[in-house]
Coordinates of C-alpha atoms and ligand atoms in Angstrom, one line a residue:
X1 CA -25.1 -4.4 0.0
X2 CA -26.4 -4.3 -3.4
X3 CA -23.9 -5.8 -6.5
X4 CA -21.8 -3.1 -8.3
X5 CA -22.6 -2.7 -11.6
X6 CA -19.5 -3.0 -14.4
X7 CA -18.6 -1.1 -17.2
X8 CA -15.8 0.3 -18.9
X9 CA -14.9 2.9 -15.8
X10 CA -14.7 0.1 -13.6
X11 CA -11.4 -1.3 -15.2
X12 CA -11.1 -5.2 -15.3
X13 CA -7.0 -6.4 -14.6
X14 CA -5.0 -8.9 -16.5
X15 CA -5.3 -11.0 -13.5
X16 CA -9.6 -10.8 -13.8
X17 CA -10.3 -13.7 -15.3
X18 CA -7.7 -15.9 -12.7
X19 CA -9.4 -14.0 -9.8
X20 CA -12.8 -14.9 -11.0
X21 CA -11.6 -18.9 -11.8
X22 CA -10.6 -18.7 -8.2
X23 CA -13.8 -18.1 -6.9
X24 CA -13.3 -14.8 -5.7
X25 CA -16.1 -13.6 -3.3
X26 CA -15.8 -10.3 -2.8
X27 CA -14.4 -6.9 -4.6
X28 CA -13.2 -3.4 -3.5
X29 CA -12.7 -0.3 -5.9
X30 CA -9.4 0.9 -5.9
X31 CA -8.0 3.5 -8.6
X32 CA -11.4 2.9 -10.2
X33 CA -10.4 -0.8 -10.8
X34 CA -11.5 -4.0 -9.0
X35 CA -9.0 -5.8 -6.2
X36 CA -10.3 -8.5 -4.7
X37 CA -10.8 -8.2 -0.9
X38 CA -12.0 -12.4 -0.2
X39 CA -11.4 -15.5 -1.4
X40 CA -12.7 -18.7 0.6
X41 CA -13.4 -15.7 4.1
X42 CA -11.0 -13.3 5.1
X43 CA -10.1 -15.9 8.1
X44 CA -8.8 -18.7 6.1
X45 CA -7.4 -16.3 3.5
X46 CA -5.7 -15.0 6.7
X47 CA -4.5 -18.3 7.3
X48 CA -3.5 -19.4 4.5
X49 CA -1.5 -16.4 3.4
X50 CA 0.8 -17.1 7.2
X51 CA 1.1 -20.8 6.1
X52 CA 1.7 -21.0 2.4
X53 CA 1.7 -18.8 -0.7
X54 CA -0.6 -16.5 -2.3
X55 CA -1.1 -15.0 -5.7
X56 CA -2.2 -11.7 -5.5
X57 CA -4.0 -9.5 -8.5
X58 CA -3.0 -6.1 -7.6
X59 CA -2.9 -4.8 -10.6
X60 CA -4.8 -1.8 -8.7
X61 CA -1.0 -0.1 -7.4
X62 CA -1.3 1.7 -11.1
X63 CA 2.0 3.3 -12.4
X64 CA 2.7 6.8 -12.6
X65 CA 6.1 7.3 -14.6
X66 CA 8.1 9.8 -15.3
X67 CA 10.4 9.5 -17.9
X68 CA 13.2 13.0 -19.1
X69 CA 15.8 15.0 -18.1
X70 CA 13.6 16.4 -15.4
X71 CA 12.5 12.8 -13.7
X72 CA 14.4 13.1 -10.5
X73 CA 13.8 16.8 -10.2
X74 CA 10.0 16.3 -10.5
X75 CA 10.0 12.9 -8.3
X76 CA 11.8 15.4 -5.5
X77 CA 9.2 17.7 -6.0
X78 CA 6.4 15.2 -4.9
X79 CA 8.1 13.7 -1.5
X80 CA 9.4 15.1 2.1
X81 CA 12.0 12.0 1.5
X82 CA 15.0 12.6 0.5
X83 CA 16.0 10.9 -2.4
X84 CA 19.7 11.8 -3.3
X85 CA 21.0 8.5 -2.1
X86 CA 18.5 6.3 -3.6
X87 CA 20.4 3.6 -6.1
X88 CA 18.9 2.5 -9.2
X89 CA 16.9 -0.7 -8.6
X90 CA 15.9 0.5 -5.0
X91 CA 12.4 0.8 -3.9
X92 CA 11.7 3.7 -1.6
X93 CA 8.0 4.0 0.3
X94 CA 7.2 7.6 0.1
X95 CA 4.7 10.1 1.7
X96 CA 3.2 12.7 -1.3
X97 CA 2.2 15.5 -0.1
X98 CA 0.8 18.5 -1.3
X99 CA 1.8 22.1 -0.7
X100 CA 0.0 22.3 2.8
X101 CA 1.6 19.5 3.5
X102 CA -1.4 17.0 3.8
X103 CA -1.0 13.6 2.5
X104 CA -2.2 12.5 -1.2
X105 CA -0.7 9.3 -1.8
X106 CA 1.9 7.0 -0.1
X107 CA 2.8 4.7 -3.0
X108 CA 6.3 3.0 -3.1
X109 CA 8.6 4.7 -5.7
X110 CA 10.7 3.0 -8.0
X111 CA 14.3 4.3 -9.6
X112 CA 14.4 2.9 -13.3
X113 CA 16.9 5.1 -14.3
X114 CA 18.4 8.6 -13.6
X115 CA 15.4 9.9 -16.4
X116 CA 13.2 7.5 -15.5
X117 CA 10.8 6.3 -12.2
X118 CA 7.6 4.4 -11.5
X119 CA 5.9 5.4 -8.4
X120 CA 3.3 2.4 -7.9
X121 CA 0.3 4.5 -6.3
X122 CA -2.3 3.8 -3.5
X123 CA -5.7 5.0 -3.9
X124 CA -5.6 8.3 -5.6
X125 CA -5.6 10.4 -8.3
X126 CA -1.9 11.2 -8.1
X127 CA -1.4 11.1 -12.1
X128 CA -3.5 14.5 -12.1
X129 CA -1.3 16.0 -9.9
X130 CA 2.0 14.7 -11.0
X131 CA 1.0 15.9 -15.0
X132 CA 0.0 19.3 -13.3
X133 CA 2.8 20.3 -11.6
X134 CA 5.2 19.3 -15.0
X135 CA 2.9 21.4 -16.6
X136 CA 2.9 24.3 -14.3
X137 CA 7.0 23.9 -14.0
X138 CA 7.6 23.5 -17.6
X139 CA 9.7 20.5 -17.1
X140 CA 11.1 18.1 -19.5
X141 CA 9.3 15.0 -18.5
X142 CA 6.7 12.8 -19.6
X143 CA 4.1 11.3 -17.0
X144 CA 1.5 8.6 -17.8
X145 CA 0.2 5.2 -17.0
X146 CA 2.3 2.1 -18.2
X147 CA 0.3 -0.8 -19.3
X148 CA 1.7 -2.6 -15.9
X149 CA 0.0 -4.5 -13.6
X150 CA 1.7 -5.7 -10.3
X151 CA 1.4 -9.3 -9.3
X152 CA 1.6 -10.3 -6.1
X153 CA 4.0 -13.6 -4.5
X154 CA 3.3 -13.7 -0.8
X155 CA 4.1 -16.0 2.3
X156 CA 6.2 -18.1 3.7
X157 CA 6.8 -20.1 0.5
X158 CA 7.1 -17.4 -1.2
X159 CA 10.9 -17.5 -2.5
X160 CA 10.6 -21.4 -3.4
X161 CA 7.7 -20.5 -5.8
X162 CA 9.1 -17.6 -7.1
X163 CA 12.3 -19.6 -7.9
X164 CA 10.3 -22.5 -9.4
X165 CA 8.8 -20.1 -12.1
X166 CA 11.9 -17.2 -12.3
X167 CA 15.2 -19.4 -11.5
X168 CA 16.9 -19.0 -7.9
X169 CA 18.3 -15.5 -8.7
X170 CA 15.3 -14.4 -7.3
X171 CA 16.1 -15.6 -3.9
X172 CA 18.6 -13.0 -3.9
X173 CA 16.2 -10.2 -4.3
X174 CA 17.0 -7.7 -0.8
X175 CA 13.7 -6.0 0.7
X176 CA 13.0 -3.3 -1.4
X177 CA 14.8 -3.8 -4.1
X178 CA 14.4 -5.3 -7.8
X179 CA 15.6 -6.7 -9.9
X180 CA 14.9 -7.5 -13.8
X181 CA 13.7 -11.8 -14.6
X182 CA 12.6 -12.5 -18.2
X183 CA 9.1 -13.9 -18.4
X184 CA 8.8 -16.2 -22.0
X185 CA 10.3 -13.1 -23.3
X186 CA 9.7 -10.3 -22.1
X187 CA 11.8 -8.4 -19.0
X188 CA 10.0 -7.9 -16.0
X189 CA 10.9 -5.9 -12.5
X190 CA 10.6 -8.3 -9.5
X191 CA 11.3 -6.5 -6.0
X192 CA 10.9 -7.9 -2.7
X193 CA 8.0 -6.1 -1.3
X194 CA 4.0 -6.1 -0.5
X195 CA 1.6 -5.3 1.5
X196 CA 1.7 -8.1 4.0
X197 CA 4.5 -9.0 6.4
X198 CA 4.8 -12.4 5.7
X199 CA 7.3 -12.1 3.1
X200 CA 7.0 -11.9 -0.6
X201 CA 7.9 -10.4 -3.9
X202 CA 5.9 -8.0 -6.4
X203 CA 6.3 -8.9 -10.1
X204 CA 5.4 -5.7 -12.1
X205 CA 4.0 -7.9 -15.6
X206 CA 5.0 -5.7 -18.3
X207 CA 1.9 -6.1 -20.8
X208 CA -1.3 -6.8 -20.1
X209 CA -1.5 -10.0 -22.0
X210 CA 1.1 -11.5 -20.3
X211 CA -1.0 -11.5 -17.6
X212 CA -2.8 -14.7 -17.1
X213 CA 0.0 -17.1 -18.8
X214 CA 2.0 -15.7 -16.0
X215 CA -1.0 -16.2 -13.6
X216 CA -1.2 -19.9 -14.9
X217 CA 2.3 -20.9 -14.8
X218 CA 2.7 -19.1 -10.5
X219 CA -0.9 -22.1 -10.2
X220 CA 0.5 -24.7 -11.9
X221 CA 4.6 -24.4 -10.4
X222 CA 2.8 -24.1 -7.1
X223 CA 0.6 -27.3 -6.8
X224 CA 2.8 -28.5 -4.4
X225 CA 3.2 -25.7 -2.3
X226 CA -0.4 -25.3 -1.8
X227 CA -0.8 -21.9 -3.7
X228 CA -3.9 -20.2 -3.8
X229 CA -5.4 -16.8 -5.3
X230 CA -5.4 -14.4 -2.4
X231 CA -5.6 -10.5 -1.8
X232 CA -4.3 -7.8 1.1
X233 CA -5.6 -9.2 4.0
X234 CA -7.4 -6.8 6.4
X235 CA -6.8 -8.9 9.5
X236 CA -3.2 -8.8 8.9
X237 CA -2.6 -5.5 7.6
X238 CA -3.7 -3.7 10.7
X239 CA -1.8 -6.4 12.3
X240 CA 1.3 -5.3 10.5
X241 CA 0.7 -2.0 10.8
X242 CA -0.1 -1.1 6.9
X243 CA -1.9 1.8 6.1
X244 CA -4.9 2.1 3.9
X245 CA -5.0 5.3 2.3
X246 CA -8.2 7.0 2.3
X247 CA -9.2 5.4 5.5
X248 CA -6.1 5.7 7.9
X249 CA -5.0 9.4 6.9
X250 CA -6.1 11.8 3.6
X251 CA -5.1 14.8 2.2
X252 CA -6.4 16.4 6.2
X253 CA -3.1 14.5 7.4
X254 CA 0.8 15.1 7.4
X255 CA 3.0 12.2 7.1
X256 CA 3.9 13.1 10.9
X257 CA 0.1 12.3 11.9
X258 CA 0.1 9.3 9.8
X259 CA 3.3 8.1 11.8
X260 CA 5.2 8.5 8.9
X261 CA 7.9 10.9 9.7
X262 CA 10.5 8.3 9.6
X263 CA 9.9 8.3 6.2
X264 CA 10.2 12.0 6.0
X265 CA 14.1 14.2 5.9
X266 CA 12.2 17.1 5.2
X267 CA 15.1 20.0 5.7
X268 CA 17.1 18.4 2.9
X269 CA 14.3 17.3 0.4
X270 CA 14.8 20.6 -1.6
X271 CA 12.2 21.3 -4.4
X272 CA 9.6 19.5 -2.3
X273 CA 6.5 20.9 -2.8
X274 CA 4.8 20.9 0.4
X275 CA 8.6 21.5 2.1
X276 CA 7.4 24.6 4.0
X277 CA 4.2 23.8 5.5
X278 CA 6.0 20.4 6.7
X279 CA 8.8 22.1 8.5
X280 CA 6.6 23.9 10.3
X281 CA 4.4 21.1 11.5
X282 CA 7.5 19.1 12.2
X283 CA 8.9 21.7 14.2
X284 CA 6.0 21.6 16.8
X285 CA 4.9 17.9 16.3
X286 CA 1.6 17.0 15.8
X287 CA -1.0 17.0 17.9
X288 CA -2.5 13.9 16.9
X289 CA -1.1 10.4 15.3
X290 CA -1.6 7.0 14.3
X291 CA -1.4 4.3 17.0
X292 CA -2.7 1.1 17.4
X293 CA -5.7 -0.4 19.1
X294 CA -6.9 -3.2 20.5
X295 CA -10.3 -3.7 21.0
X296 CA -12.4 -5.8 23.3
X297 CA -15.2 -8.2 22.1
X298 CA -16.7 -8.6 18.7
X299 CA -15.7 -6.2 15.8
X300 CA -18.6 -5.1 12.9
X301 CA -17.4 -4.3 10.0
X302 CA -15.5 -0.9 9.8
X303 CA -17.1 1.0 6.9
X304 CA -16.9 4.0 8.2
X305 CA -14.9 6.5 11.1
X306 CA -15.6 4.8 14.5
X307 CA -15.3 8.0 17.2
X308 CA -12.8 7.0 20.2
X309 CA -13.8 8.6 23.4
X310 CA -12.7 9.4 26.9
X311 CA -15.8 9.8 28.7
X312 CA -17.9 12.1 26.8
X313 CA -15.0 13.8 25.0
X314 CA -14.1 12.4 21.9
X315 CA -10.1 12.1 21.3
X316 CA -9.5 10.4 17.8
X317 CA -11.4 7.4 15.6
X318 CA -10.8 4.3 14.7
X319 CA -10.5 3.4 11.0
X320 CA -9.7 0.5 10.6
X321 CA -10.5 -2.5 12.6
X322 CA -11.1 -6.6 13.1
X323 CA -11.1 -9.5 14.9
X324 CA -7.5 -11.2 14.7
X325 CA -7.8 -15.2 15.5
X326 CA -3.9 -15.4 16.0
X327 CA -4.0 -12.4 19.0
X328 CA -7.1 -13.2 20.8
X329 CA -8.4 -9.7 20.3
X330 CA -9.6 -7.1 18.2
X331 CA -7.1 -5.1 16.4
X332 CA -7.5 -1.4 14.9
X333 CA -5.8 1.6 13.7
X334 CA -6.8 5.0 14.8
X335 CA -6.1 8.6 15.1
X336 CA -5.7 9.8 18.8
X337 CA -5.1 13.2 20.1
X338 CA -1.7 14.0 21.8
X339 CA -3.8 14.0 25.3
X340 CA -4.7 10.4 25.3
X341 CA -2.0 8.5 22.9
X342 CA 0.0 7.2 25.8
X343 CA 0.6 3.0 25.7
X344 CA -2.1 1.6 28.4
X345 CA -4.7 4.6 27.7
X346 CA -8.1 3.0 28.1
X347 CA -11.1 4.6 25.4
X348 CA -14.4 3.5 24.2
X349 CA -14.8 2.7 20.7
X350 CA -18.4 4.1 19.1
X351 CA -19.2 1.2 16.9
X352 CA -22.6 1.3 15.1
X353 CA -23.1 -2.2 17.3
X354 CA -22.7 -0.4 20.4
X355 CA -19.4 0.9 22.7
X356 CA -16.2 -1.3 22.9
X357 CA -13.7 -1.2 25.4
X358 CA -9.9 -0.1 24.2
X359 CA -6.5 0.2 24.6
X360 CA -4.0 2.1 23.1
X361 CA -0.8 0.1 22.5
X362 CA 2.6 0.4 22.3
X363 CA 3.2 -1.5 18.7
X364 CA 1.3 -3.3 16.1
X365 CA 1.4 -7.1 16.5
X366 CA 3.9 -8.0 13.8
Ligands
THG1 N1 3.3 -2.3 -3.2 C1 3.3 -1.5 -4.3 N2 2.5 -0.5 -4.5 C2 1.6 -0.2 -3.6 C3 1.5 -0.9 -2.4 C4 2.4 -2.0 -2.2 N3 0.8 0.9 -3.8 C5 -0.3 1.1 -2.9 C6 0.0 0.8 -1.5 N4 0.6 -0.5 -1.4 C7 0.9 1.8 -0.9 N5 1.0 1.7 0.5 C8 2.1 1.0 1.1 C9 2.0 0.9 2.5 C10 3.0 0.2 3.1 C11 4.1 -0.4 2.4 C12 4.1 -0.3 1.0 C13 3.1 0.5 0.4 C14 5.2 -1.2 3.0 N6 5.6 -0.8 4.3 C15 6.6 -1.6 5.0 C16 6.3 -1.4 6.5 O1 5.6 -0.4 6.8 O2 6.7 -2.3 7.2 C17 8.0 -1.3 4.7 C18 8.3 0.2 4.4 C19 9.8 0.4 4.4 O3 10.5 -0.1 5.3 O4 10.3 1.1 3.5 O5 5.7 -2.1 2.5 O6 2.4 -2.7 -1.2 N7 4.2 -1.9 -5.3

């Protein structure tokens, strides 16, 4: 593929210029800024990310807050979760859905304060929305995009460089929670979270010029621990389960498709907008859902919606996939009709390098 121009649309990170001393080799557009998608190959990245620790510029999960009376009420309106029990300094993942109940984000929400939330966003335009419908409601409640940039701690050494650079009170972080650590000065949220399941802590750097002197000091605490710049790994990912949005479910999916109706308590999530269209798909089920794959010999790259067949009928796609060194096999996400999602179902896989054999499994790998 060609290079991708920059410009001012294409937003550089506070993290850019660490990224780019690192050596990074490759770039994906996310919420129209740049996250890094390889360091040194997205096998030894893979690696290294289940053996040590890993710095990760993903300034990309953008901020939506909502600050006023009307915060909680709004934040309500926006999930099938329910959120009445949610604590300050909990971290909640969260389907958004709109009102016909199809998926438009799945970002993990944070509770600031009764008045005031961050929802850290995947890869949409969920601001629009958000400022919409408090406009349309007439609520008390202002929405925009903080100057913060998430930065990524993840691994297995994880904790002791966290501690090295934020005192051992981070050790006592719980998973999906935060906490706030001062930073030469200024007060930062730390929660123990990520997209990886090796462990790890998201530091949401309040400011972007605090940026790289937080960058440098993770490097230089972490000589010894073998740290290295790294990014969301795509082997492990769909080894963990994760889910990309925009290529494992869109707005054409419900939470329940996407396999997220645990996440969902739909009959008490009142004010919800899409409450009604969800209870009737939840009442039936759906008819088609996320499971995972494993494929048989080598994987292409997945940039696009691979069909899955029976035969010559086509029951679901795969869209995300990869060769996984640790499981001897390819691993992917798809979509699979209700007909043929059963654990042990054998498919075909259309790649654009020809048909693969497949299986649909019970559970992801880790
Ligand atoms: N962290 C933060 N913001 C984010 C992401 C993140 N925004 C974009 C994107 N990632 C949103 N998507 C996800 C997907 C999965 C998870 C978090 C965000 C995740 N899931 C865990 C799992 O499935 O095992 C745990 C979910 C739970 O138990 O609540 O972590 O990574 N800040």
């Amino acid at each position: 593929m060609a290079l991708i121009s920059q410009s001012r649309r294409l937003r550089r990170t506070p993290f850019s210029d660490g990224v780019e001393a690192a050596g990074v080799k490759g770039y994906t557009v996310y919420n129209r800024m740049l996250l890094p998608t390889v360091f040194r190959s997205v096998v030894e990245d893979y690696h290294h990310l289940k053996n040590a620790v890993q710095v990760w510029d993903v300034a990309v999960e953008r901020q939506v807050e909502l600050r006023g009376p009307d915060a909680s009420r709004l934040m309500q309106m926006l999930t099938p979760r329910d959120l009445r029990s949610m604590q300050l300094g909990q971290c909640y993942y969260v389907p958004i859905v709109d009102e016909t109940g199809g998926m438009i984000n799945d970002p993990v929400a944070l509770k600031l304060a009764e008045d005031r939330w961050w929802i850290s966003i995947a890869d949409s335009d969920l601001l629009l929305w958000v400022k919409g419908l408090a406009y349309g409601y007439r609520l008390d409640v202002l929405v925009d995009e903080p100057d913060v940039s998430p930065l990524a701690v993840q691994g297995p050494k994880a904790d002791d460089l966290m501690a090295a650079v934020f005192g051992d009170a981070v050790r006592n972080i719980k998973f999906f929670r935060f906490g706030w650590f001062d930073f030469q000065g200024t007060s930062m949220a730390i929660a123990r979270s990520g997209y990886s399941k090796q462990g790890g802590f998201e530091i949401y750097v309040d400011g972007f010029d605090n940026g790289m002197p937080l960058w440098n000091a993770l490097m230089e605490a972490g000589k010894d621990m073998d740290v290295f710049a790294g990014c969301p790994n795509l082997i492990e990912r769909i080894e963990g389960g994760l889910l990309s949005y925009g290529n494992d479910m869109t707005r054409n999916n419900t939470p329940h498709e996407a396999g997220l109706g645990k996440f969902c308590s739909t009959q008490t999530a009142i004010g919800c907008v899409g409450r009604d269209a969800l209870l009737r798909v939840a009442k039936e089920g759906p008819t088609q859902q996320i499971r995972p794959i494993s494929i048989d010999g080598d994987i292409p790259a997945c940039d696009r919606v691979w069909p899955l067949m029976a035969g010559k009928k086509k029951v679901g796609q795969v869209t995300s996939a990869a060769a996984s060194p640790d499981f001897d096999t390819g691993v992917a996400i798809g979509m699979v009709k209700m007909t043929h999602w059963d654990e042990g179902t054998a498919l075909t896989v259309h790649t654009p390098d020809g048909v693969r054999e497949a299986t649909v499994i019970e559970k992801f790998w880790i």
